[in-house]
Short mmCIF file of N, CA and C in Angstrom, two decimals:
data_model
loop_
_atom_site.label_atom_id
_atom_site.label_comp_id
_atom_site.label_asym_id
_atom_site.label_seq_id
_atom_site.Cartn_x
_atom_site.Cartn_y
_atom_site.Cartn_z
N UNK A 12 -0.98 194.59 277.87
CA UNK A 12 -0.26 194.22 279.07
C UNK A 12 1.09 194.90 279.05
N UNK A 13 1.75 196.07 279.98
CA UNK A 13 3.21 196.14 280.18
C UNK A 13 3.60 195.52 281.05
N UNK A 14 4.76 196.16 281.11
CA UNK A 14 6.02 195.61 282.03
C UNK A 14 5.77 196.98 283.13
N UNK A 15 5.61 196.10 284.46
CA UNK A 15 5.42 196.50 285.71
C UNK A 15 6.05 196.37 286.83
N UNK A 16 7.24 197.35 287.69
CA UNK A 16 8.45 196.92 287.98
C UNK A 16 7.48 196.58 289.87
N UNK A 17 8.41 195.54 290.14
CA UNK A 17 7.73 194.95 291.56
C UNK A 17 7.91 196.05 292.63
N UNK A 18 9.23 196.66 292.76
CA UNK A 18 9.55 197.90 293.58
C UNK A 18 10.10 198.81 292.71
N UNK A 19 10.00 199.94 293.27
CA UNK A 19 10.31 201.33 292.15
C UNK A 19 11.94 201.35 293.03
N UNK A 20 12.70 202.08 291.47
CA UNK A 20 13.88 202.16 292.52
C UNK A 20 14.08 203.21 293.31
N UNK A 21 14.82 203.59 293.86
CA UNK A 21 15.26 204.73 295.47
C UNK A 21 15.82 205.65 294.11
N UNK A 22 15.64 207.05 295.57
CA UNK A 22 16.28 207.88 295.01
C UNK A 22 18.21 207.78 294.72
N UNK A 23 18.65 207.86 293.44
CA UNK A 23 19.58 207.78 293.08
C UNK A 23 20.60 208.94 293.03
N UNK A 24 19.49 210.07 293.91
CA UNK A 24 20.53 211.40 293.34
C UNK A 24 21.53 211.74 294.90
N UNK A 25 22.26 212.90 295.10
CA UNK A 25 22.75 212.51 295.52
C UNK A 25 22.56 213.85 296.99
N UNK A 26 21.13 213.70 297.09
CA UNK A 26 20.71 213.70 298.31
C UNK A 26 19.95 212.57 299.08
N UNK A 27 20.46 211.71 298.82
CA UNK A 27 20.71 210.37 299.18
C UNK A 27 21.56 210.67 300.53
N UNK A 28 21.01 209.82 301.95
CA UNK A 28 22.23 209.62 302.46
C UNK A 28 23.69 208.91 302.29
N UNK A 29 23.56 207.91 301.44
CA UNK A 29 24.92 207.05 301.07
C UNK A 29 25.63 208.09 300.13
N UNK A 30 24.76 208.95 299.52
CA UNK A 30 25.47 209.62 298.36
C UNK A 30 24.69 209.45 296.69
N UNK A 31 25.26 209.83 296.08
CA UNK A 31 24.89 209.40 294.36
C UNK A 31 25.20 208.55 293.74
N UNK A 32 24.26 207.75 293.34
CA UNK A 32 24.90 206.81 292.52
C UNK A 32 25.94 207.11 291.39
N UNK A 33 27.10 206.17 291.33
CA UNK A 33 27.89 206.33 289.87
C UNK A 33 27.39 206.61 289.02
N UNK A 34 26.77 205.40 288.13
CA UNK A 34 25.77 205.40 287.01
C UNK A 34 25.11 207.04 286.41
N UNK A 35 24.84 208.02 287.70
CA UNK A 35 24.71 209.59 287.51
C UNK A 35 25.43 210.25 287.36
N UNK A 36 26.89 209.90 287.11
CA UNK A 36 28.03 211.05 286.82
C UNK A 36 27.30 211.12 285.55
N UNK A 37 27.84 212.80 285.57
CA UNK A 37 27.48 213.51 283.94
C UNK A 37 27.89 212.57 282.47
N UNK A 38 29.54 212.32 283.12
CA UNK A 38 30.00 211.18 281.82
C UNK A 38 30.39 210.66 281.12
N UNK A 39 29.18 209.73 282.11
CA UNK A 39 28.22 208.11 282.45
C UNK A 39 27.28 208.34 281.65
N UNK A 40 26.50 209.19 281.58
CA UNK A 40 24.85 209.48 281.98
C UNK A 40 24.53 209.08 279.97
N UNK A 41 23.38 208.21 279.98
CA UNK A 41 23.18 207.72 279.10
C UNK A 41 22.38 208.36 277.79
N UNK A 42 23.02 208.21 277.04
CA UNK A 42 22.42 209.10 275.63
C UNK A 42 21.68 208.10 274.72
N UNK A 43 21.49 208.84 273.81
CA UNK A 43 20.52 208.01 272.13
C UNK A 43 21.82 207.07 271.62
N UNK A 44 23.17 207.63 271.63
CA UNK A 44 24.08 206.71 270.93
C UNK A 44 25.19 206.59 272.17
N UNK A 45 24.95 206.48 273.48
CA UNK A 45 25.90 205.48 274.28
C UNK A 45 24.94 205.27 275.78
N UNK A 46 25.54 204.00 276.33
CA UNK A 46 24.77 203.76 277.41
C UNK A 46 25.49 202.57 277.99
N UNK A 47 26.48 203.30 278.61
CA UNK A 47 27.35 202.11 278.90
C UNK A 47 27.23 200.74 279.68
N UNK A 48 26.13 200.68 280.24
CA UNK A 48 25.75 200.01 281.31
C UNK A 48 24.66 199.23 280.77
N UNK A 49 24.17 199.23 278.90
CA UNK A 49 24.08 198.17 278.88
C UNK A 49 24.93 197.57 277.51
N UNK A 50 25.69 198.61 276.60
CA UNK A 50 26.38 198.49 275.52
C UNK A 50 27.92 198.08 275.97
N UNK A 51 28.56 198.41 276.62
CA UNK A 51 30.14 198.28 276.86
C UNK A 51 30.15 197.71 278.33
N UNK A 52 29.83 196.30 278.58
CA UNK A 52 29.44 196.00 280.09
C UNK A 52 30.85 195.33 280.80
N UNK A 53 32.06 195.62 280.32
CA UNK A 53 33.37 195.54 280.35
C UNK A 53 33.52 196.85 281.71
N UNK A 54 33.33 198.11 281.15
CA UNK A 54 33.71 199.22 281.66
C UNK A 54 32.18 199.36 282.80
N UNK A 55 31.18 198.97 282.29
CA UNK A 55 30.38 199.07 283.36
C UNK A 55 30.74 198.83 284.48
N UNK A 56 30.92 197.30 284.55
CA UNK A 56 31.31 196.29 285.69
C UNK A 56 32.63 197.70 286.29
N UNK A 57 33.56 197.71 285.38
CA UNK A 57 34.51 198.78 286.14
C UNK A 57 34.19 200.04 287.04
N UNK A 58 33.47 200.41 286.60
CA UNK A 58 32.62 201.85 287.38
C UNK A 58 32.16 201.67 288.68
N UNK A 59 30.97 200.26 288.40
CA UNK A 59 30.07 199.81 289.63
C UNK A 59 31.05 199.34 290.93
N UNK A 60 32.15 198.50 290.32
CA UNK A 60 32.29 197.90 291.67
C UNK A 60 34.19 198.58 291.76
N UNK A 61 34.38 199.78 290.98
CA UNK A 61 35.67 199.82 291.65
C UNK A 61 36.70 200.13 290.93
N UNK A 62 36.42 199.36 290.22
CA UNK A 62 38.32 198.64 289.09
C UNK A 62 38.36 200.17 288.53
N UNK A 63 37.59 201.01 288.18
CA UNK A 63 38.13 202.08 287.11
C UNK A 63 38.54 203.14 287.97
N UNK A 64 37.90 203.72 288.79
CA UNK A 64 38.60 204.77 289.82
C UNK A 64 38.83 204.65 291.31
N UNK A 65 38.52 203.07 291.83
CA UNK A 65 39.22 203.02 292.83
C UNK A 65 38.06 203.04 294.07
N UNK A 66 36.84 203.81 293.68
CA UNK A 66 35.71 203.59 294.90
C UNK A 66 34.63 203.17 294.18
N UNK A 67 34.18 202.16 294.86
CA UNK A 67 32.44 201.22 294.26
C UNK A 67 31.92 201.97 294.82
N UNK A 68 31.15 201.88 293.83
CA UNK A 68 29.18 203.18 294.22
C UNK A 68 29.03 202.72 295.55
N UNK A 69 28.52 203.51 296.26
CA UNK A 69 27.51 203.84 297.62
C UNK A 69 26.49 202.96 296.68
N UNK A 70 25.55 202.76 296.05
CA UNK A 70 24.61 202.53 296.29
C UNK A 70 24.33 200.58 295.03
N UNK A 71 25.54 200.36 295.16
CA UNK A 71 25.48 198.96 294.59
C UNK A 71 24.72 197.85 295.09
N UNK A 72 24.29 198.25 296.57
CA UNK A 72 23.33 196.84 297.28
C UNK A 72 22.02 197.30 296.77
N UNK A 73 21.58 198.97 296.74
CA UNK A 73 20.49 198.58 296.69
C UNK A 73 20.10 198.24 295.16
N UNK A 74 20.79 198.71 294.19
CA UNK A 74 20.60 198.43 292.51
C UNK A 74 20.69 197.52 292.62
N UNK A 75 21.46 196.50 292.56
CA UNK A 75 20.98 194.76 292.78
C UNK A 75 20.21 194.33 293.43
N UNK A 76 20.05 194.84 294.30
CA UNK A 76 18.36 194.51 294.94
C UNK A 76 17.20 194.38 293.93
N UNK A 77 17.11 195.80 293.22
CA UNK A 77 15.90 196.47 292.70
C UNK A 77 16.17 195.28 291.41
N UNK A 78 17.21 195.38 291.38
CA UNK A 78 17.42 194.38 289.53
C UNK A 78 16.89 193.07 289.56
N UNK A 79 17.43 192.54 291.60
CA UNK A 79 16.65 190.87 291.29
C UNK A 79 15.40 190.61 291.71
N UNK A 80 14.69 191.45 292.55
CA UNK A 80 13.16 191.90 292.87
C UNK A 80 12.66 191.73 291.44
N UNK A 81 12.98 192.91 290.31
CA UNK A 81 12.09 193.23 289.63
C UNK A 81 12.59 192.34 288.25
N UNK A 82 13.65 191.31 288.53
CA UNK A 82 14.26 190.42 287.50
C UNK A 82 14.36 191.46 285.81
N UNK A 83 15.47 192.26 286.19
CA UNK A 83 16.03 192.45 285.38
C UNK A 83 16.62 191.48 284.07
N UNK A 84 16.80 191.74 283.25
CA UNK A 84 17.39 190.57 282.15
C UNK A 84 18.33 191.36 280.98
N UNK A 85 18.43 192.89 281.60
CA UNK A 85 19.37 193.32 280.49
C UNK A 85 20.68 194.36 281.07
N UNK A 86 21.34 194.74 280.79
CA UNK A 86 22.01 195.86 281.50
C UNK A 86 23.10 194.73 282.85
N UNK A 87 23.67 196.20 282.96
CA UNK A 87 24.82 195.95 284.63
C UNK A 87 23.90 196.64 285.49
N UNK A 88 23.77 195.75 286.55
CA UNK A 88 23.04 196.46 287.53
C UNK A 88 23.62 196.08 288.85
N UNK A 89 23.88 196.92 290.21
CA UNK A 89 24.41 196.06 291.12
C UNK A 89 25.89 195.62 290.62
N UNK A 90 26.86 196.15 289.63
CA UNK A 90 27.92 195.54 289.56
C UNK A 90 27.78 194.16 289.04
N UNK A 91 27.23 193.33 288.60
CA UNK A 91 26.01 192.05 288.39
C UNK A 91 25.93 191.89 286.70
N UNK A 92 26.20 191.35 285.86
CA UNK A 92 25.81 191.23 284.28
C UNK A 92 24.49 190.35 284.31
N UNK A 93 23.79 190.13 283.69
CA UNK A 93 22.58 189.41 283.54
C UNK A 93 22.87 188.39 283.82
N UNK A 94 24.15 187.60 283.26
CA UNK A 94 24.36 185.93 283.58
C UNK A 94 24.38 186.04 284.69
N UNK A 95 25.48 186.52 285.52
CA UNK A 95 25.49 186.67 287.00
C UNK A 95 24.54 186.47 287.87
N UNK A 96 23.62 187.69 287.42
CA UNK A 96 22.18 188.00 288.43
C UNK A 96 21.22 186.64 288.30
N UNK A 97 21.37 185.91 287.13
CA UNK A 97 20.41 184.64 287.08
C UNK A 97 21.24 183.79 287.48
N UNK A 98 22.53 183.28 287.39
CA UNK A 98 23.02 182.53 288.64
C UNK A 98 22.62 182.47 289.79
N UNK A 99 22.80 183.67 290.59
CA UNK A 99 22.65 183.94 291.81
C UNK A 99 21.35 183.85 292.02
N UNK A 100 20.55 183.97 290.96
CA UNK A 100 18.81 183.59 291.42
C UNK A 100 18.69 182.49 291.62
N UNK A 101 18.99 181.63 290.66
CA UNK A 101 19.61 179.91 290.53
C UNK A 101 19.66 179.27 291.45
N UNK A 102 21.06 179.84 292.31
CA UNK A 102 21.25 179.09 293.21
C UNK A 102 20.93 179.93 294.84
N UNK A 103 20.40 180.53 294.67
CA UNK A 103 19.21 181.39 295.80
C UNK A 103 17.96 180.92 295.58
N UNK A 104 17.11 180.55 294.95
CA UNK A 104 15.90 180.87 294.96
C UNK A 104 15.32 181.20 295.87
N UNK A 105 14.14 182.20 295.89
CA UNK A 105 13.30 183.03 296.86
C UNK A 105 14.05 182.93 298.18
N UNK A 106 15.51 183.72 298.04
CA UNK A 106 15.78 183.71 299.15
C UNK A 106 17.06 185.46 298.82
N UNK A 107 15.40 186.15 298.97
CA UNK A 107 16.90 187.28 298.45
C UNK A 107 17.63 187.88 299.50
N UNK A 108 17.83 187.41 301.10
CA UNK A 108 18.62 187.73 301.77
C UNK A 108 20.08 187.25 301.41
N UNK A 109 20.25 186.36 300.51
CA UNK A 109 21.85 185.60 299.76
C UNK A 109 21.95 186.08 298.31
N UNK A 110 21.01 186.98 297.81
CA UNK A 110 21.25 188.28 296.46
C UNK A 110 22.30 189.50 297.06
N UNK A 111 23.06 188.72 297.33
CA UNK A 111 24.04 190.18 297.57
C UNK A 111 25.60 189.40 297.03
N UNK A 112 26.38 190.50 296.78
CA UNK A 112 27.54 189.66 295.89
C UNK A 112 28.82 190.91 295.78
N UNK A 113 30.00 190.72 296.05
CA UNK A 113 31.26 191.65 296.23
C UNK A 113 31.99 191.00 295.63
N UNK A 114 32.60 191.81 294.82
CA UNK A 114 33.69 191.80 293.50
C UNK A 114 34.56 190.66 294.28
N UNK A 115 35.29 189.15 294.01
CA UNK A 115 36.10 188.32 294.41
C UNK A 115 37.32 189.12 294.66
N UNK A 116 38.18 188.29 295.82
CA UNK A 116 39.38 189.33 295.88
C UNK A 116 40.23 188.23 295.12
N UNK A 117 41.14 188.70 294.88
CA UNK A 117 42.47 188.53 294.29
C UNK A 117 43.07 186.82 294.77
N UNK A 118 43.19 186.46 296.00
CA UNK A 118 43.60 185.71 297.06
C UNK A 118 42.59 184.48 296.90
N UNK A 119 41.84 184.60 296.70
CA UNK A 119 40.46 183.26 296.91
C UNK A 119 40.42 182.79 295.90
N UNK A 120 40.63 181.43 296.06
CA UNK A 120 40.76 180.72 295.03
C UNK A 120 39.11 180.16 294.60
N UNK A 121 38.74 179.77 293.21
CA UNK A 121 37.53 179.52 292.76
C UNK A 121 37.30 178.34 294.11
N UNK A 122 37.80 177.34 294.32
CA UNK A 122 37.16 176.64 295.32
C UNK A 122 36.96 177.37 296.68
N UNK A 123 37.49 178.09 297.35
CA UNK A 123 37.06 178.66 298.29
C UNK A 123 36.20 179.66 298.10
N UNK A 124 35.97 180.29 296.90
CA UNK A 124 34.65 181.14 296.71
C UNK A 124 33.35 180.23 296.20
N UNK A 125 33.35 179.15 295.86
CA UNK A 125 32.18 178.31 295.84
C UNK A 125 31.99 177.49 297.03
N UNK A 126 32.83 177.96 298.14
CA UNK A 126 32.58 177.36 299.46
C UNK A 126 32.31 177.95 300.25
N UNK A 127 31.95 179.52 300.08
CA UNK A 127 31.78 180.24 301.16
C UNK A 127 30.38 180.45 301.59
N UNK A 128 29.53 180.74 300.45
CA UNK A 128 28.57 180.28 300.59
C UNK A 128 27.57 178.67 300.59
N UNK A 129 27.22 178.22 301.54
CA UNK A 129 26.37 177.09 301.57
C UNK A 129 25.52 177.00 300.29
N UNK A 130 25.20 175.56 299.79
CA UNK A 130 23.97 175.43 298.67
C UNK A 130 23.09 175.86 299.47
N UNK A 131 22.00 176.10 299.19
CA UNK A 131 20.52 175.83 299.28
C UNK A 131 19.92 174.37 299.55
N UNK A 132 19.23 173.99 300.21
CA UNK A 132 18.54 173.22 300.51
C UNK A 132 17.08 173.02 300.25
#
């Protein structure tokens, strides 16, 4: 028995209309002894959504997509750490139109970001 991903992911290169994913800069790009995205998930998170040079990937909705479709459990995906992505499954269930998620701003306080979205019912 393997592991069989539910959707394959999109093209990531960067004849893409949004562009190329981050994760494909030269380097980024993952070797035998580094792979930042699932070893140093500090600087990951930085890349995906922003903090390190100032623009989040073009293509962060759909990698979190593909990560909670195909329930990822290791790596940054989507800007997303594993705890994250199973939160948000948590308190989504089978409802992946509310699997989408943008870096908190500065200004919002933890109670108003656990209020913006409704529970589940």
């Amino acid at each position: 028995m393997g592991i069989r991903a539910v959707i394959n992911a999109p093209d990531w290169s960067p004849k893409h209309h949004r562009g190329e994913a981050k994760c494909r800069d030269e380097s980024l790009t993952p070797s035998r002894r580094r792979d930042i995205f699932f070893s140093d998930e500090t600087f990951a998170l930085d890349v995906c959504n922003g903090t390190y040079d100032g623009a989040i990937c073009p293509r962060r909705a759909e990698c979190l997509h593909v990560a909670m479709v195909n329930r990822e459990n290791y790596g940054i995906w989507g800007g997303m750490t594993p705890e994250a992505r199973l939160a948000l499954r948590m308190r989504y269930p089978a409802m992946p139109e509310r699997w989408t998620w943008h870096p908190p701003s500065d200004d919002v306080t933890p109670e108003q970001q656990e209020t913006q979205w409704p529970h589940a019912s």
